[in-house]
């Protein structure tokens, strides 16, 4: 939750900010959940090809009700469509696209991001949880640019942007940019630099509500 | 004469022995060979190690095979999904083993197993809990983890179209792990919706060359896992 801060970005606005930063001609992998919204906001004058790790380049919009196909799904196992010019391939080819550095951008959710760009997004480390990793570690290890979309706070009101991740890592020094409901933040060798803030957020407030150290360009 | 077509799912799975390593195609329901898995339940081989991306849904297919206590160990990347109930319960009770593998590493381990490559290095999982106990080596200043190729005794695969040589075509995202699993099993068993004459599959379009396939069985109308789950169907 957002501690009822006024003037912050909605989920749709966060997705729109990301979409605006995706260049024409990019190959993009969207994670499950919130990242999927990004596809709705690609500017009309740009051609962006969406990859899903279960073997499709050229993911299209959701099918109309009644036109779902059990054998045409995305990584979240939801029905999708395939655009004209799309192609299907097997899992080793799909992950060669990811691990071989052919995918330009991936957009993922997060439990925690550290100020060095470490990402934790697959396990909270609880002992009775069933561990499940999917393709997250492959994406952060192989994709050229990693964008994170997440609420600034956890459900308990804690900062998700931390000095050191306490949850099990997905990858070390892998995140390039963080889009929260409060701000857009670059991860650089010199630390975290704020690019933009939501209308109701100023830098002092942002610093007070972020565990990791923040800088302005 | 080469004819890999067999007459029934029971004949198709009849060689599977206790303790075998079995690859099962599919990503969620898409590409899951439900009829072959149900035949394996009837066949009864036990202490299996099963390699599949997920652990099945509801009480059908892979979930039913696990529920019937035929699986001692799962090797997979994502053992819990929305409708996955059987595996989580047995895992929490400590009654089934799990080897958790990142999805791309799983695919590459299977591909390498089929290509005669014993091991490879990958940056996936470096610096994470899944790196523990594995050799890490640096190439050009970057760290990589050693992973081993995965060879199996059997593969159970769903495809769209096959001929008697075992050449295969798949349907959309139901292809997923099928082609690489066909390569890395000693004995690959396929269920096909359509069986066609030699030459009807364009040689330029063949996805799995027949050399990787041992047996093919014709299942014209495979059941829909989603439908069975919505009806609360249990195979056992």
XYZ file of C-alpha atoms in Angstrom, chain B residues 27 32 48 54 60 69-70 94 106 108 118 130 152 159 169 180 208:
17
model
C 4.421 -25.528 -19.874
C 1.351 -31.708 -21.523
C 10.547 -42.093 -10.967
C 5.832 -27.479 -13.454
C -5.007 -35.018 -13.468
C 3.212 -41.799 -5.301
C 5.090 -42.863 -8.435
C 8.911 -34.026 3.109
C 16.767 -26.476 -17.211
C 19.945 -25.903 -21.677
C 28.254 -33.179 -20.389
C 20.878 -21.619 -6.397
C 16.920 -39.277 -19.389
C 2.813 -32.944 -30.538
C 5.297 -30.698 -35.816
C 14.767 -30.699 -26.655
C 11.770 -32.659 -34.459
